[in-house]
Short mmCIF file of N, CA and C in Angstrom, two decimals:
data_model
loop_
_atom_site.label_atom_id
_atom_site.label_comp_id
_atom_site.label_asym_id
_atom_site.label_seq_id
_atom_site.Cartn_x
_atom_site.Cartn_y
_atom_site.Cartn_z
N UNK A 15 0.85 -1.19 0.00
CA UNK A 15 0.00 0.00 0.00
C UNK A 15 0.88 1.24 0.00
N UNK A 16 0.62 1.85 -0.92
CA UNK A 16 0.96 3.52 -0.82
C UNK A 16 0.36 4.62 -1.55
N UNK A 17 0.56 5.36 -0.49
CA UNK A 17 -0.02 6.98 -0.36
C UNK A 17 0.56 8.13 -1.10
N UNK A 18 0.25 9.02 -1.81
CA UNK A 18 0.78 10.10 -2.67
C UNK A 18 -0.06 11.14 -2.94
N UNK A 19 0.68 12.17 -3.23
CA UNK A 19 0.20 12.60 -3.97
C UNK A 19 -0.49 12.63 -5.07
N UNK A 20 -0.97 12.63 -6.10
CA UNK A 20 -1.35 12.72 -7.21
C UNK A 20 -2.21 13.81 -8.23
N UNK A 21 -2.32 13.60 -9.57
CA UNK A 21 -2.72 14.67 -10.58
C UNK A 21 -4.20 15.02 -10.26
N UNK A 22 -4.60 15.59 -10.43
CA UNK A 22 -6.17 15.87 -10.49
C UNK A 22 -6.99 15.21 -11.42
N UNK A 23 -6.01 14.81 -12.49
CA UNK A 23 -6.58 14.14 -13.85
C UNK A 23 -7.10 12.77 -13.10
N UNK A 24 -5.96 12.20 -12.50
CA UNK A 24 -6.36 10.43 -12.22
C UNK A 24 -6.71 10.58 -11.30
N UNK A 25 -7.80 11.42 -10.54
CA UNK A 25 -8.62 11.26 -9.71
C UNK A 25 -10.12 11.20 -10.07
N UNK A 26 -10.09 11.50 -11.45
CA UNK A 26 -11.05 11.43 -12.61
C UNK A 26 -12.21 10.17 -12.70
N UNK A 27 -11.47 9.14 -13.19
CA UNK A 27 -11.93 7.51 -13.42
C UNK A 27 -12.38 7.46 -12.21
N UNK A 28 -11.96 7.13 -11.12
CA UNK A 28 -12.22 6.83 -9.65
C UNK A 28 -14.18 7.63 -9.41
N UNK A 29 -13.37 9.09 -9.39
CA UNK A 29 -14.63 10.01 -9.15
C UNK A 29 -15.86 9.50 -9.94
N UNK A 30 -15.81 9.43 -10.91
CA UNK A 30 -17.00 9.16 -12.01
C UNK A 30 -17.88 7.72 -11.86
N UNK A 31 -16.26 6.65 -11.57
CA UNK A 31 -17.45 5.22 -11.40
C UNK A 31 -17.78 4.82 -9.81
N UNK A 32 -17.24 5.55 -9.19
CA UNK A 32 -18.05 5.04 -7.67
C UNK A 32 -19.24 6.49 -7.82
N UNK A 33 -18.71 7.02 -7.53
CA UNK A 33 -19.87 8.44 -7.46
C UNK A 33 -20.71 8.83 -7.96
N UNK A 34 -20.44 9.19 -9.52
CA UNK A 34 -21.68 9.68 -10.54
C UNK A 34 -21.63 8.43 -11.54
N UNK A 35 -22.01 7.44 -11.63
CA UNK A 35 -21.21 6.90 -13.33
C UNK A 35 -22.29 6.83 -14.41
N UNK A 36 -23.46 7.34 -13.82
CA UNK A 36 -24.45 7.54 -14.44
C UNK A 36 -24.66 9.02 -15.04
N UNK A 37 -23.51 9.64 -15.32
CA UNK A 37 -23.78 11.28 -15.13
C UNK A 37 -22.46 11.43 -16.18
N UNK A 38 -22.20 12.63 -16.95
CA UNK A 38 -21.26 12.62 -18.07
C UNK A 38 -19.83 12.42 -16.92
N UNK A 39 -18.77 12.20 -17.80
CA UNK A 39 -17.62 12.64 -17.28
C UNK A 39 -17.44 13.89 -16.49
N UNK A 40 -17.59 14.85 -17.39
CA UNK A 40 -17.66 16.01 -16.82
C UNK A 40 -18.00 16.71 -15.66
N UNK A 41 -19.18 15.49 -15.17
CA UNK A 41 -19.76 16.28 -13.72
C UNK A 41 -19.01 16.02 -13.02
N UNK A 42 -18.17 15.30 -12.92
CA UNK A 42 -17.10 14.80 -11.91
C UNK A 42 -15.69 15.95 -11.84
N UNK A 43 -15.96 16.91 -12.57
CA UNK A 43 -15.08 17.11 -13.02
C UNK A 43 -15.01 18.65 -12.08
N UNK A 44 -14.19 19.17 -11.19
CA UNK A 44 -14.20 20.49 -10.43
C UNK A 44 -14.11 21.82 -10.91
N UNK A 45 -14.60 22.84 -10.98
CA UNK A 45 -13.72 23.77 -11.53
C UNK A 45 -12.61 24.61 -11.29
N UNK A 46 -12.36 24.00 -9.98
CA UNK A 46 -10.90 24.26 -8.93
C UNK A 46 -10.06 23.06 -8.60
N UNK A 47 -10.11 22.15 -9.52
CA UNK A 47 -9.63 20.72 -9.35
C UNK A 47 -7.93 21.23 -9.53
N UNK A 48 -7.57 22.10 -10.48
CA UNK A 48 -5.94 22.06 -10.63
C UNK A 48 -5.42 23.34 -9.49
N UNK A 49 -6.20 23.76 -8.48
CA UNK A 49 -6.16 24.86 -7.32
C UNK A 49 -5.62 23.24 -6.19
N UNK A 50 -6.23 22.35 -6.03
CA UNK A 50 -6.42 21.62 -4.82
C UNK A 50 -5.06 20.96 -4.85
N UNK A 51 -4.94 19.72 -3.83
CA UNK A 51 -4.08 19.09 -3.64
C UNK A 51 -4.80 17.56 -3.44
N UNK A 52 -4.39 16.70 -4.36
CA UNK A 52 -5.00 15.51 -4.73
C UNK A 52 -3.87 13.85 -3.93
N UNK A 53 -4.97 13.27 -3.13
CA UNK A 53 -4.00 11.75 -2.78
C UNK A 53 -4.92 10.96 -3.52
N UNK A 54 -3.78 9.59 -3.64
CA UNK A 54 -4.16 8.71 -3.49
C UNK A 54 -3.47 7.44 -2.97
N UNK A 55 -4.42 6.13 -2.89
CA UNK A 55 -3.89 5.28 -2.13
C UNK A 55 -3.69 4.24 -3.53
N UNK A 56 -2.77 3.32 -3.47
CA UNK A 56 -2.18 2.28 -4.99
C UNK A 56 -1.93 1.00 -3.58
N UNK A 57 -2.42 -0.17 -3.92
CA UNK A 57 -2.29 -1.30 -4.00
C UNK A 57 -1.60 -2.10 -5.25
N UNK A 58 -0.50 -2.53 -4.84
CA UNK A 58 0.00 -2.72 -5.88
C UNK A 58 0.16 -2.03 -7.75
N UNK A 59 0.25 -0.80 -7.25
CA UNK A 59 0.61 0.06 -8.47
C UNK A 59 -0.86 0.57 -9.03
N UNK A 60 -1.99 -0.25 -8.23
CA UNK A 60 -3.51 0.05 -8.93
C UNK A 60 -4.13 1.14 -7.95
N UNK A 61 -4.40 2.50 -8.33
CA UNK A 61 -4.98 3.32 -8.22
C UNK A 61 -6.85 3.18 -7.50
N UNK A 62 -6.36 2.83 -6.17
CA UNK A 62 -8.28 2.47 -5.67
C UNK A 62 -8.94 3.26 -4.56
N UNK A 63 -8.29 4.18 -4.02
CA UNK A 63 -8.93 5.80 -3.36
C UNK A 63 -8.52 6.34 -3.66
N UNK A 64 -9.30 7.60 -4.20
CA UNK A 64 -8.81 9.24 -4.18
C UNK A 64 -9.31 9.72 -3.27
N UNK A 65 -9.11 11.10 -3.24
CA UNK A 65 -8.96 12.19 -2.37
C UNK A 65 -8.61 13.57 -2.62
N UNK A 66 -9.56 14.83 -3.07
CA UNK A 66 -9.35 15.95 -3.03
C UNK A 66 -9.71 16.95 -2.32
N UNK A 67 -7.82 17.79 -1.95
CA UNK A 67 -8.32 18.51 -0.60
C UNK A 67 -8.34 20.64 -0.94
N UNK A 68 -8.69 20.76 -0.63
CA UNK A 68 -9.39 22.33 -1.01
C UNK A 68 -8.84 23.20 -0.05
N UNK A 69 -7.85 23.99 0.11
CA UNK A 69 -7.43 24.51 0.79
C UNK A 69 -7.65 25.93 1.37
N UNK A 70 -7.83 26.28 2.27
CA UNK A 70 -7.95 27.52 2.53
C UNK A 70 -7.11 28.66 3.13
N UNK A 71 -6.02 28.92 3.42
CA UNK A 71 -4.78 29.30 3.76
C UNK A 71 -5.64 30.35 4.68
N UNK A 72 -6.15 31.34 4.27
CA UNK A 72 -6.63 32.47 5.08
C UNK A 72 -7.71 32.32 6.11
N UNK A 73 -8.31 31.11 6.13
CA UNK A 73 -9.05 30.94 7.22
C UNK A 73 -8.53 29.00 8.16
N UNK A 74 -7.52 28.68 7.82
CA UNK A 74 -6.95 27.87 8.26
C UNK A 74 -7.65 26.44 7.60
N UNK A 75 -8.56 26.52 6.83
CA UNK A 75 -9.50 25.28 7.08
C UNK A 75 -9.04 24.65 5.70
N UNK A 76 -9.59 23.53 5.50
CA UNK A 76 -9.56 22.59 4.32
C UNK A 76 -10.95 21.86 3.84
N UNK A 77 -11.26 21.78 2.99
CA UNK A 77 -12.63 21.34 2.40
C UNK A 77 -12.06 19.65 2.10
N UNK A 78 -12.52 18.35 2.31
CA UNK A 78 -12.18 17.33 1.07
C UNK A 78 -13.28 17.05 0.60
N UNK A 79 -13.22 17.01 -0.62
CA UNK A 79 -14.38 16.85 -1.74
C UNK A 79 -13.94 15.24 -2.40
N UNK A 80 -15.06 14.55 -2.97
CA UNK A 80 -14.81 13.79 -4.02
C UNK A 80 -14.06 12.17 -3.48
N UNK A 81 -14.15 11.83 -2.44
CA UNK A 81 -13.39 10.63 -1.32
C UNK A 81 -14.18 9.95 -2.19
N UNK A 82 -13.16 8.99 -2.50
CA UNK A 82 -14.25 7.45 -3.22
C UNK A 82 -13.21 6.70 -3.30
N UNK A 83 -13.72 5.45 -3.24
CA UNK A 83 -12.55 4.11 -3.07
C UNK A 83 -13.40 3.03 -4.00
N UNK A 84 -12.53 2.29 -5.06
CA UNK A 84 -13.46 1.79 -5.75
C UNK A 84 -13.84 0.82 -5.34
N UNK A 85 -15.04 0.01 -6.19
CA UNK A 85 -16.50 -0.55 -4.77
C UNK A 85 -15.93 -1.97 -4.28
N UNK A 86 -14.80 -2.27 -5.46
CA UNK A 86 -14.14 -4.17 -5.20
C UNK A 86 -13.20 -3.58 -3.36
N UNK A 87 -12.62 -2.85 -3.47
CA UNK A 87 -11.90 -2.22 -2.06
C UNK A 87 -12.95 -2.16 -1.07
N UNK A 88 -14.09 -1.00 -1.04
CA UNK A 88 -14.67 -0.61 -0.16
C UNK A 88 -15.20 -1.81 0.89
N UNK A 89 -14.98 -0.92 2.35
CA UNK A 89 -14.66 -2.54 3.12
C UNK A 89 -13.64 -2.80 3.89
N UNK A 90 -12.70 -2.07 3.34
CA UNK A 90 -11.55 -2.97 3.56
C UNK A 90 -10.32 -1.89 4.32
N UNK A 91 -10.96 -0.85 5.26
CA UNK A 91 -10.37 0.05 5.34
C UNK A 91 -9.20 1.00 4.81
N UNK A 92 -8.88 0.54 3.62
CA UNK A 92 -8.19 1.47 2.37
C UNK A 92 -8.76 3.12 2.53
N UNK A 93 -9.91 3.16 2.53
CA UNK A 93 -10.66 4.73 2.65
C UNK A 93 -10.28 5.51 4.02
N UNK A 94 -10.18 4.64 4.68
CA UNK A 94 -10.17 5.16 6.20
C UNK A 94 -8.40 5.27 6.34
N UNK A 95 -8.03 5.03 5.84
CA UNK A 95 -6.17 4.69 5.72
C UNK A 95 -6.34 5.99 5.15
N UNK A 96 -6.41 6.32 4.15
CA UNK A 96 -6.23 7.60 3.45
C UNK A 96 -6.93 8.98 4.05
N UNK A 97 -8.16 8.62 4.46
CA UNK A 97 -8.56 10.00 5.13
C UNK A 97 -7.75 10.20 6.41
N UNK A 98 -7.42 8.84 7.09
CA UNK A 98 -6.31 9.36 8.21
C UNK A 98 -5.24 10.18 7.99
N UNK A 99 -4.48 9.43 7.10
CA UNK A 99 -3.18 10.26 6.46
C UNK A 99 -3.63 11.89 5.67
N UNK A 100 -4.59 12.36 5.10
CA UNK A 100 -4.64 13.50 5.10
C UNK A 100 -4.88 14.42 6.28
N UNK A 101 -6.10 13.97 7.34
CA UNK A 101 -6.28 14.21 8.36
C UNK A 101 -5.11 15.02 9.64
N UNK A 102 -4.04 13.50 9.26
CA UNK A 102 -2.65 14.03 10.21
C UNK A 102 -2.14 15.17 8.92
N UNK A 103 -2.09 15.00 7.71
CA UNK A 103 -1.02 16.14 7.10
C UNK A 103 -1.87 17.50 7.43
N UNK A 104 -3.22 17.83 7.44
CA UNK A 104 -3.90 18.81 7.90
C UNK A 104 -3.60 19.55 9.33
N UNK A 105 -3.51 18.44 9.81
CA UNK A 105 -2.86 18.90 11.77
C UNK A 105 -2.13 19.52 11.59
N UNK A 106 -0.60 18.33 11.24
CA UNK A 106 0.70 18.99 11.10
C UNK A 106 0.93 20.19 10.47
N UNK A 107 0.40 20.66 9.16
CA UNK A 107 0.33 22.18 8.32
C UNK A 107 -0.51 23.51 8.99
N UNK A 108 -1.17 23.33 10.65
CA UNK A 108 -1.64 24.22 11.45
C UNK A 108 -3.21 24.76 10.90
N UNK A 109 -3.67 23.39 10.35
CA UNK A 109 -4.89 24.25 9.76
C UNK A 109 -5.82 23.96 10.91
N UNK A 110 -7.28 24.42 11.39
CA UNK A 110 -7.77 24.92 12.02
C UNK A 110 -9.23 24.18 12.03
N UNK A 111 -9.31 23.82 10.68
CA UNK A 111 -10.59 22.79 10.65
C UNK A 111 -10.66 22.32 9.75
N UNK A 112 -11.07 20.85 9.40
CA UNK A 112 -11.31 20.19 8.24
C UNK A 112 -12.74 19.62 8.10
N UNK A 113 -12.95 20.07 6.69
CA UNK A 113 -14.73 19.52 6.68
C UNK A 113 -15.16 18.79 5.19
N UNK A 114 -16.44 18.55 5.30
CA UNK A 114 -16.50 17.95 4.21
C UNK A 114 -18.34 18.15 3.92
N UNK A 115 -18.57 17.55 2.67
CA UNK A 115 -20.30 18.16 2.63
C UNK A 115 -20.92 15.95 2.40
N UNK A 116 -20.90 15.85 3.62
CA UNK A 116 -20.92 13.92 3.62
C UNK A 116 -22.79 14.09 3.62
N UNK A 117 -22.68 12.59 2.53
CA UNK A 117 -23.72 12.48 2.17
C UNK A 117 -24.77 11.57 3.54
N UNK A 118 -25.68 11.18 3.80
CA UNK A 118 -26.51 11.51 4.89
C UNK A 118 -25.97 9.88 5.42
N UNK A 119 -25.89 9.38 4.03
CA UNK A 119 -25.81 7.66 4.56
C UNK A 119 -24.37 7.94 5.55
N UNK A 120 -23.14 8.72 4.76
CA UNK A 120 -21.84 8.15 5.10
C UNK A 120 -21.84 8.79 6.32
N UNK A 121 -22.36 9.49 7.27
CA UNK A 121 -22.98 10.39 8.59
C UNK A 121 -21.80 8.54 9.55
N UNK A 122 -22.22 7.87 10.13
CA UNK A 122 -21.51 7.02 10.92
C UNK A 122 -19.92 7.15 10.44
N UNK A 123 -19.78 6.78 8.91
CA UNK A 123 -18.52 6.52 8.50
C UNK A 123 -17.69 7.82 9.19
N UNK A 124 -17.66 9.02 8.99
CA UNK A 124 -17.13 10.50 9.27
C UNK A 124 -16.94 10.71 10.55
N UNK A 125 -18.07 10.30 11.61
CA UNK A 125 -18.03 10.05 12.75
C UNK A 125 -17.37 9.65 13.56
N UNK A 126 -16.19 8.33 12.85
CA UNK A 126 -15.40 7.88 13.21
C UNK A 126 -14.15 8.30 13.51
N UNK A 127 -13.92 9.53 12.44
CA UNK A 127 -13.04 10.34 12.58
C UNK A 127 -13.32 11.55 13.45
N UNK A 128 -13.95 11.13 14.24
CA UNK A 128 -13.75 12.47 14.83
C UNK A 128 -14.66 13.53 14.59
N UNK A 129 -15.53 13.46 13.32
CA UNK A 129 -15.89 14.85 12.47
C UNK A 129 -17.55 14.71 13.04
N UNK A 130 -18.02 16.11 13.15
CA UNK A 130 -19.11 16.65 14.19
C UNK A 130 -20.11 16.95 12.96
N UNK A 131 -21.19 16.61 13.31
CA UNK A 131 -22.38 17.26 12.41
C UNK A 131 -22.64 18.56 12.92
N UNK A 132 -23.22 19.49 11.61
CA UNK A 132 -23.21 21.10 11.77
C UNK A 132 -24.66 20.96 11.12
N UNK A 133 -25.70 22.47 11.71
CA UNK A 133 -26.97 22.44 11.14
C UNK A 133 -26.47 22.40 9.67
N UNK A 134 -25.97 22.52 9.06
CA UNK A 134 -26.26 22.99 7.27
C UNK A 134 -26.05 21.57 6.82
N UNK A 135 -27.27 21.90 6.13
CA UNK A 135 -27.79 20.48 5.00
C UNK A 135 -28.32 21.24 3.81
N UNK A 136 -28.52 20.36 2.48
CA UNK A 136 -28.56 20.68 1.21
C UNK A 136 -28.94 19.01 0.81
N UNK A 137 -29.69 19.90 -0.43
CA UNK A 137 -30.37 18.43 -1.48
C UNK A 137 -29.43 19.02 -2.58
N UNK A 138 -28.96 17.80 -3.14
CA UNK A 138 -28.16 18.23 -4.81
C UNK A 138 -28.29 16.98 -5.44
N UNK A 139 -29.26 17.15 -7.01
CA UNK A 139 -29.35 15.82 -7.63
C UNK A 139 -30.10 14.56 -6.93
N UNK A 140 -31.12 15.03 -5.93
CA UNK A 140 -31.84 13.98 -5.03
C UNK A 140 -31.14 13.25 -3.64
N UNK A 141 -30.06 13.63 -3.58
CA UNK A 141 -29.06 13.13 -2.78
C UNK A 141 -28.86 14.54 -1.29
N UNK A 142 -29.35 14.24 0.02
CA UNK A 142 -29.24 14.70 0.80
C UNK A 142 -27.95 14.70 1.56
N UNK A 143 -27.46 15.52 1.89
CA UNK A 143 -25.97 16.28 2.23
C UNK A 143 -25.97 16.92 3.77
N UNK A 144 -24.89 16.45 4.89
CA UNK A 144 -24.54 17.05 6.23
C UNK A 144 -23.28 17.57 5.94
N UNK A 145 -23.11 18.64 6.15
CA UNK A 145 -21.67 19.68 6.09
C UNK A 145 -21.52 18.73 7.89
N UNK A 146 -20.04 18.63 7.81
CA UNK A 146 -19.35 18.07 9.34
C UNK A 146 -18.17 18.39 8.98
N UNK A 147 -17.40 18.58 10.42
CA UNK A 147 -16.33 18.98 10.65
C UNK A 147 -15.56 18.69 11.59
N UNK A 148 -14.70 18.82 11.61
CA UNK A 148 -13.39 18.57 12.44
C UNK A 148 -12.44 19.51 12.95
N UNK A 149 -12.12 20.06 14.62
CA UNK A 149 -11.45 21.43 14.57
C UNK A 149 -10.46 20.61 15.13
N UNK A 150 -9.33 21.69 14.67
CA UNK A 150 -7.85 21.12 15.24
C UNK A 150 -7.10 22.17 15.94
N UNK A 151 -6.12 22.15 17.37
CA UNK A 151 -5.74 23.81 17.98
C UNK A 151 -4.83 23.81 17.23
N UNK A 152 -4.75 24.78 17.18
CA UNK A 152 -3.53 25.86 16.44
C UNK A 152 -2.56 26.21 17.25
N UNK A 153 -1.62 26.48 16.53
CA UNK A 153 -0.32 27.23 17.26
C UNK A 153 -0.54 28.19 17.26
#
């Protein structure tokens, strides 16, 4: 197993067939995707979580958008390996809070980490949405 960085491009395939794959390429597609900072996790050289993180420098915080692990993995804590490891690189870089806009089912999964439900919710595409978060102290 290993962790990296990676392009915004090959976070692409991933995004589209766990998430939308019913929906063009395109929707998958950010319009701040080459702004962010992109992981992923490779099992044997094969590309099976991404991860894009949204940074906010001026208010300390980080957004991750787009977490998907493809569905033969999911299970198998690969997803949870990777949101850890961004999680700690977020600490260590002094940011202040990390959040995400988790869909209503994955509410337990997020939980685990630590991350707090906030009133703001949203419907997008039939799919109901909890903004949660995670604060971290600062120096």
């Amino acid at each position: 197993m290993l962790i990296k960085p990676i392009s915004f491009e090959l976070t692409w395939k991933i995004r589209h067939k766990v998430m939308w794959p019913n929906m063009p390429l395109e929707y998958i597609k950010l319009r701040d995707d080459h702004k962010a900072l992109h992981y992923g996790l490779f099992i044997d050289d094969e590309l099976i979580t991404v991860i894009s993180l949204f940074v906010n420098l001026d208010q300390k915080t980080v957004q991750f958008r787009k977490f998907a692990t493809l569905k033969s993995y999911q299970g198998k804590e690969y997803g949870s390996q990777l949101l850890n490891h961004v999680m700690k690189e977020a600490k260590t870089k002094n940011i202040a809070k990390i959040w995400c806009n988790a869909r209503t089912e994955k509410i337990p999964f997020y939980k685990k980490f630590g991350l707090k439900e906030t009133r703001h919710t949203f419907v997008k595409n039939g799919l109901s949405y909890l903004i949660m978060e995670k604060r971290f102290t600062t120096k």
